[in-house]
mmCIF file of C-alpha atoms in Angstrom:
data_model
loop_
_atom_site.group_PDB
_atom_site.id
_atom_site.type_symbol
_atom_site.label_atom_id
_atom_site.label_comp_id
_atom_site.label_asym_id
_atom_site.label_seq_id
_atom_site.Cartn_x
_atom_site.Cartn_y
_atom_site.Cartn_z
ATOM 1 C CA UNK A 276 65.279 -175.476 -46.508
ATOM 2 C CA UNK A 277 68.381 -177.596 -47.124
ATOM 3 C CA UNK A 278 71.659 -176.028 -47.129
ATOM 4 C CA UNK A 279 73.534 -174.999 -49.986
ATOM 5 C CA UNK A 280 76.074 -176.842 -51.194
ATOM 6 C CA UNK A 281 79.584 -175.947 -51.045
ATOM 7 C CA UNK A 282 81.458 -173.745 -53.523
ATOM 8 C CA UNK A 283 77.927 -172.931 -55.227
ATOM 9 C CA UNK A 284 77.112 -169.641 -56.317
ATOM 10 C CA UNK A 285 74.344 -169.721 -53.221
ATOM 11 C CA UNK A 286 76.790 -170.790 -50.664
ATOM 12 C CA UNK A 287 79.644 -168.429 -51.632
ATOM 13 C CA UNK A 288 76.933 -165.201 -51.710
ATOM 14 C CA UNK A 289 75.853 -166.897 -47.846
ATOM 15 C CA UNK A 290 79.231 -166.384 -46.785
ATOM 16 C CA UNK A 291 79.591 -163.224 -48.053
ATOM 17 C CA UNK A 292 76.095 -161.942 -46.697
ATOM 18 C CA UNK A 293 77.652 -163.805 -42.681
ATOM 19 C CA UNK A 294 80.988 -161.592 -42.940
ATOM 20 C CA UNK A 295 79.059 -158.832 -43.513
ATOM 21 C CA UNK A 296 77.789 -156.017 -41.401
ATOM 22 C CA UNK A 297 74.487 -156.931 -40.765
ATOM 23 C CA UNK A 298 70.873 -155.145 -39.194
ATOM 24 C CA UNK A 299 71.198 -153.454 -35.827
ATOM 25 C CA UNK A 300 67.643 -154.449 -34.800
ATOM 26 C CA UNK A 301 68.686 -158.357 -35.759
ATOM 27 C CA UNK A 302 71.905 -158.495 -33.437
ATOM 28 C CA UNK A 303 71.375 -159.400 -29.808
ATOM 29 C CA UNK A 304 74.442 -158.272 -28.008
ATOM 30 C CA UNK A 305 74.312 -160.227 -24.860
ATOM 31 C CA UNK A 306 74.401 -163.396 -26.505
ATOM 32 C CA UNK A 307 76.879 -161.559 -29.157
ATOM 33 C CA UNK A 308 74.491 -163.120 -32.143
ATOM 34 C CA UNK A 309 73.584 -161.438 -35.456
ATOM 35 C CA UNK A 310 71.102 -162.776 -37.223
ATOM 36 C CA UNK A 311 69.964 -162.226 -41.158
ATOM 37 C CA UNK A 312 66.483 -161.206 -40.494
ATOM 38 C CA UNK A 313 63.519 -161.270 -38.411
ATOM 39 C CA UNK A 314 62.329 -164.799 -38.927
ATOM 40 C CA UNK A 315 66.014 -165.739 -37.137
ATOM 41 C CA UNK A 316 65.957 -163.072 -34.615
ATOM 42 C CA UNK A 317 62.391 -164.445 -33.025
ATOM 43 C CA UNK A 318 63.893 -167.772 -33.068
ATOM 44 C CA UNK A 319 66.836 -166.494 -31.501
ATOM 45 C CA UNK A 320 64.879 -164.785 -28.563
ATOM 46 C CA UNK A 321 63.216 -168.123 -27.869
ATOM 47 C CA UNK A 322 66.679 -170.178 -27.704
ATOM 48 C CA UNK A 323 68.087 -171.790 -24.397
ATOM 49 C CA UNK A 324 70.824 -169.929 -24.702
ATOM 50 C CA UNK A 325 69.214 -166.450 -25.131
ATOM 51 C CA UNK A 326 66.871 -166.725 -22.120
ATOM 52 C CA UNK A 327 69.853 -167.988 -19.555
ATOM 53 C CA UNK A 328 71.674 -165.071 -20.629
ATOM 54 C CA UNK A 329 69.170 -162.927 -20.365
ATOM 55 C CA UNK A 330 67.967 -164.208 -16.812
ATOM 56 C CA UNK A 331 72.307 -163.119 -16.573
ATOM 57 C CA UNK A 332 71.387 -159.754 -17.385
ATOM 58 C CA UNK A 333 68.404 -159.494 -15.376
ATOM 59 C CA UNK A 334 70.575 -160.183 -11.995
ATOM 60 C CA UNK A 335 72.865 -157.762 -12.892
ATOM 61 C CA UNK A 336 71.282 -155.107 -15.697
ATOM 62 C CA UNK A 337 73.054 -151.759 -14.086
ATOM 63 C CA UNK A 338 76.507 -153.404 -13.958
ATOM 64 C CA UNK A 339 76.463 -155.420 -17.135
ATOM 65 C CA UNK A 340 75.289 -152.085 -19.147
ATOM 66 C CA UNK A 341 77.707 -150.180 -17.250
ATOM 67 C CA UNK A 342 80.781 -152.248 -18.584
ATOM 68 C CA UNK A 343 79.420 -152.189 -22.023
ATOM 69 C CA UNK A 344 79.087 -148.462 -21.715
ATOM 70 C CA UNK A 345 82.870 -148.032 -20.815
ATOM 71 C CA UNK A 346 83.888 -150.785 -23.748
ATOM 72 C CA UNK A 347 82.020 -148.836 -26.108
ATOM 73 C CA UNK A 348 83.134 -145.426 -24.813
ATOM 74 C CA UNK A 349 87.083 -147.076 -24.771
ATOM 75 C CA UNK A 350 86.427 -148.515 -28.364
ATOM 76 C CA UNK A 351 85.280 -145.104 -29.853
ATOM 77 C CA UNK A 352 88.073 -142.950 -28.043
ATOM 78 C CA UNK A 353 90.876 -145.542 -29.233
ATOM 79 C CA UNK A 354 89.544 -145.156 -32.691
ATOM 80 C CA UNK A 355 89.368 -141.456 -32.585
ATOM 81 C CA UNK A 356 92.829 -141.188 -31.385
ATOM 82 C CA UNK A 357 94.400 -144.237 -33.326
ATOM 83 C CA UNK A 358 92.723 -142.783 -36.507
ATOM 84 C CA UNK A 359 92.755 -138.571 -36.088
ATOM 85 C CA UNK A 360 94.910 -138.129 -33.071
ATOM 86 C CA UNK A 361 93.546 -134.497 -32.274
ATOM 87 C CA UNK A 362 92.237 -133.274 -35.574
ATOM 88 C CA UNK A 363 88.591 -132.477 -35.352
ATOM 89 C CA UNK A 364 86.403 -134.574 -37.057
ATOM 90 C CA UNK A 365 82.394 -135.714 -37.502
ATOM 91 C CA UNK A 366 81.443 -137.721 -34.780
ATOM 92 C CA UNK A 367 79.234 -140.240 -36.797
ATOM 93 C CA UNK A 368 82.237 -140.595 -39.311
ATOM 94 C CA UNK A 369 84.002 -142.133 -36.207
ATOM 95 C CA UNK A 370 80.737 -144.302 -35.247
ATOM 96 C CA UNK A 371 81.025 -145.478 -38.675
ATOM 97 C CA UNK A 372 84.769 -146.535 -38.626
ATOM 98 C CA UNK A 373 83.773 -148.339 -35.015
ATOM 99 C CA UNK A 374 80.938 -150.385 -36.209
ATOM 100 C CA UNK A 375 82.948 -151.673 -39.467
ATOM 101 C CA UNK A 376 83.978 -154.440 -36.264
ATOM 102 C CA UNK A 377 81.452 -157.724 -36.773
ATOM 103 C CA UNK A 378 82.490 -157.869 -32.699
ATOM 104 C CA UNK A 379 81.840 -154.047 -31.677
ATOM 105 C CA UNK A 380 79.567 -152.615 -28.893
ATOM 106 C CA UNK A 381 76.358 -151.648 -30.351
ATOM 107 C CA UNK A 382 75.397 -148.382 -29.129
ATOM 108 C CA UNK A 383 71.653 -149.368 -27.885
ATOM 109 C CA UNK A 384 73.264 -151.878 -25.482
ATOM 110 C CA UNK A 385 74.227 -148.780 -23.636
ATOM 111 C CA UNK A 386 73.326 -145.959 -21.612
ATOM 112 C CA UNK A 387 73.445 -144.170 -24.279
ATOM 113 C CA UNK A 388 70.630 -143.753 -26.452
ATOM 114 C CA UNK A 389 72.206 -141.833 -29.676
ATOM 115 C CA UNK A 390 75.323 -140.469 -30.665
ATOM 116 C CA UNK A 391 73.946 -137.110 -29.938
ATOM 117 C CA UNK A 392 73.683 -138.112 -26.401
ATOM 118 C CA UNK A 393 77.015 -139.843 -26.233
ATOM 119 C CA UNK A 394 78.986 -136.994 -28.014
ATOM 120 C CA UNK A 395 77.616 -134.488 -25.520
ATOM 121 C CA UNK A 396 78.548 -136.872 -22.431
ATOM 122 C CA UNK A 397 82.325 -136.446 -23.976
ATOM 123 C CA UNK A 398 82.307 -132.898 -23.921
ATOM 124 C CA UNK A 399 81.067 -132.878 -20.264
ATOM 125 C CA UNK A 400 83.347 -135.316 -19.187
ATOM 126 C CA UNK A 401 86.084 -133.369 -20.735
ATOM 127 C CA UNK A 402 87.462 -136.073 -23.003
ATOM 128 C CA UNK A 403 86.852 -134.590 -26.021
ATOM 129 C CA UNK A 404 86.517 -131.084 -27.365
ATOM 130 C CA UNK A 405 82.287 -131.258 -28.892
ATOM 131 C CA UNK A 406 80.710 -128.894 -31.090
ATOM 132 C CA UNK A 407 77.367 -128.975 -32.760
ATOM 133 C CA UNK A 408 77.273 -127.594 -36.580
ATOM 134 C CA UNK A 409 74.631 -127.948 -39.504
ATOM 135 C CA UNK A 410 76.484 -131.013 -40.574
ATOM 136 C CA UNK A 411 76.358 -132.618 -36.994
ATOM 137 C CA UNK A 412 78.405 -133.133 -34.329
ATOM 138 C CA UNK A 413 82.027 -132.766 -34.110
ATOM 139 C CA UNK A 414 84.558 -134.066 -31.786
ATOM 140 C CA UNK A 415 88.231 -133.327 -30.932
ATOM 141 C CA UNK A 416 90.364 -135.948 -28.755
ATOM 142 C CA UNK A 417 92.177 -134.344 -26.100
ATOM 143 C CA UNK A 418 95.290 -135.891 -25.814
ATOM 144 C CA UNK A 419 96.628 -137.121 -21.788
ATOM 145 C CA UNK A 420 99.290 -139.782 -22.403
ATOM 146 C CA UNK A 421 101.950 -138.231 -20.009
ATOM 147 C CA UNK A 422 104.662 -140.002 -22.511
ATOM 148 C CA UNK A 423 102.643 -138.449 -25.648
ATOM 149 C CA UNK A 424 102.221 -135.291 -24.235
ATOM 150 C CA UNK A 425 106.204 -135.024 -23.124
ATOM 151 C CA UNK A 426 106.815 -135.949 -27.112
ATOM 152 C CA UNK A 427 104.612 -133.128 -28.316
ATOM 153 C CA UNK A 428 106.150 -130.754 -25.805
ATOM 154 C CA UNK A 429 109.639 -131.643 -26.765
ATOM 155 C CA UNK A 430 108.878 -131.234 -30.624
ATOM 156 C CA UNK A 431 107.407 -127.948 -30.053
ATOM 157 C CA UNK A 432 110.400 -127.008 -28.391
ATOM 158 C CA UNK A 433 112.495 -128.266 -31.223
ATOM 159 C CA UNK A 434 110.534 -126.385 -33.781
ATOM 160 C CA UNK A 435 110.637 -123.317 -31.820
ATOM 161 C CA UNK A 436 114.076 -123.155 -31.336
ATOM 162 C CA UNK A 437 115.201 -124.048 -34.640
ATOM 163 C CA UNK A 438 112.787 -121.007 -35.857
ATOM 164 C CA UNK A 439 114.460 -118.800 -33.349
ATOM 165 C CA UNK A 440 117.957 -120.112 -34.885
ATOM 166 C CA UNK A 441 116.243 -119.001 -38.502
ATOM 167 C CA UNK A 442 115.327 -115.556 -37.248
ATOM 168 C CA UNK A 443 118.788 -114.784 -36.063
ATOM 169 C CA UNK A 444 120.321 -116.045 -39.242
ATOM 170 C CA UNK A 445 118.045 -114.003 -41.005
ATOM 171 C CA UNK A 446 118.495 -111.161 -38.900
ATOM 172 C CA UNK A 447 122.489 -111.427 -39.471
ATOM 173 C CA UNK A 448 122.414 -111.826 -43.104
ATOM 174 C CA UNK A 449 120.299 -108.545 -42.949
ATOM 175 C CA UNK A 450 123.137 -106.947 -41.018
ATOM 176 C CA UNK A 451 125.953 -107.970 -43.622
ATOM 177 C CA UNK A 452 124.316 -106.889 -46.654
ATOM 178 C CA UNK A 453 123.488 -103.965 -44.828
ATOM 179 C CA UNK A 454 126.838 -103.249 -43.770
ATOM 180 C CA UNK A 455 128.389 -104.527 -47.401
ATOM 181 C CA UNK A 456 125.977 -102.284 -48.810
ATOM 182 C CA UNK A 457 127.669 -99.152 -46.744
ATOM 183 C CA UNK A 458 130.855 -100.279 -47.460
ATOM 184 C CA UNK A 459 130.507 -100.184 -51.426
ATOM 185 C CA UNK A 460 128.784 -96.537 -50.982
ATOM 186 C CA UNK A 461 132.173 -95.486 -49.220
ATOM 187 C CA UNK A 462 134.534 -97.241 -51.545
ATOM 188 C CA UNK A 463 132.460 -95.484 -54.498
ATOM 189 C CA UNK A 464 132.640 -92.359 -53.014
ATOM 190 C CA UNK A 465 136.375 -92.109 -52.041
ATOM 191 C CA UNK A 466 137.205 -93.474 -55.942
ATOM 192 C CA UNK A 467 134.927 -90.446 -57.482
ATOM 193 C CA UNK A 468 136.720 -87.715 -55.569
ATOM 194 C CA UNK A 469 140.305 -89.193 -55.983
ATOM 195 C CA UNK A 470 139.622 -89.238 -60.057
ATOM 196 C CA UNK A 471 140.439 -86.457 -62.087
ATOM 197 C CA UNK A 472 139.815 -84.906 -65.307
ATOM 198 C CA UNK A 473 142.605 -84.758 -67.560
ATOM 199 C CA UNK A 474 143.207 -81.012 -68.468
ATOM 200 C CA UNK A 475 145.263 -79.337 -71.602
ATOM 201 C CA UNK A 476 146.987 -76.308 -70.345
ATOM 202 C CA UNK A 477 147.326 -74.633 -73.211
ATOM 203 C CA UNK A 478 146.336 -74.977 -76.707
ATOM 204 C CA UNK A 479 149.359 -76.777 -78.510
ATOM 205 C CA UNK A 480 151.046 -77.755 -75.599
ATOM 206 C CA UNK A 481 152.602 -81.236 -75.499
ATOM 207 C CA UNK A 482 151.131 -83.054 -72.274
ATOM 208 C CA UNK A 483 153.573 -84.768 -70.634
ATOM 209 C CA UNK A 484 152.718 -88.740 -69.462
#
């Protein structure tokens, strides 16, 4: 089929289609190839290339899918704390921002064989807080930068003390009205009993001011 020519409406939707996320089951990761569909992916498998990489992989299987493993694993936990820092959120909503990468480590080139299986391995390990819920899995990133962690620390220190410094402002303004409020009582008391009621002695007598 020849090739479409360029700036057609053909070769423009071709582009598109190549910078595009395409189908899992067409993308062979240790040549780092996607192809369109199956018709490329058979072709693919019976390239130079493919076989002397996989002949690679054969010499080596347990340590090649071991580093992919941790690049995946590294990749997932950067974008769960880049993107959520410790907020708890769906685990396949952060699978979902890690595969919008053309580049990223697809999960069946691990030793992982679903997200289930990898989410759970995160809770064991203790990198992430896991939970299991009718809407799926969710994880929580547990934060272990020393220089993060000192941050956090010092800001809840900040915010504690300046609520402490709100609670004793509080508490005095309580005290002043309080004491304000006492001190009006006694001033109103003393004028009451000072005051008195202008009296006529007797009837027709002058009073004298």
């Amino acid at each position: 089929m020849p090739k479409a020519e360029k700036g057609t409406p053909k070769d423009i939707a071709n582009r598109i289609k190549a910078k595009g996320l395409q189908k899992l089951k067409f993308y062979c990761q240790m040549c780092q190839k996607q192809c369109r569909d199956a018709n490329g992916f058979k072709c693919h498998m019976t390239s130079e290339t493919h076989i002397q990489n996989m002949r690679i992989f054969a010499g080596n299987a347990s340590g090649i899918m071991d580093t992919m493993s941790k690049d995946f694993e590294k990749n997932y936990l950067d974008t769960l704390r880049r993107r959520h820092g410790t907020k708890r959120v769906n685990a396949n909503n952060v699978y979902q921002e890690v595969i919008q990468d053309r580049d990223h480590i697809h999960m069946n080139s691990t030793k992982w064989a679903t997200l289930s299986i990898f989410v759970q391995y995160l809770g064991r390990t203790g990198k992430c807080v896991v939970d299991e819920t009718e809407r799926g899995w969710y994880v929580q990133y547990i934060e272990r930068d020393a220089g993060i962690l000192a941050r956090q620390e010092a800001l809840l220190r900040r915010q504690e003390a300046e609520k402490a410094a709100e609670q004793r402002y509080a508490k005095q303004m309580k005290i002043q009205r309080e004491e304000a409020a006492k001190a009006i009582d006694k001033l109103g008391g003393s004028l009451e009993s000072e005051t008195t009621a202008l009296q006529r002695a007797e009837e027709g007598e002058k009073v004298a001011v």
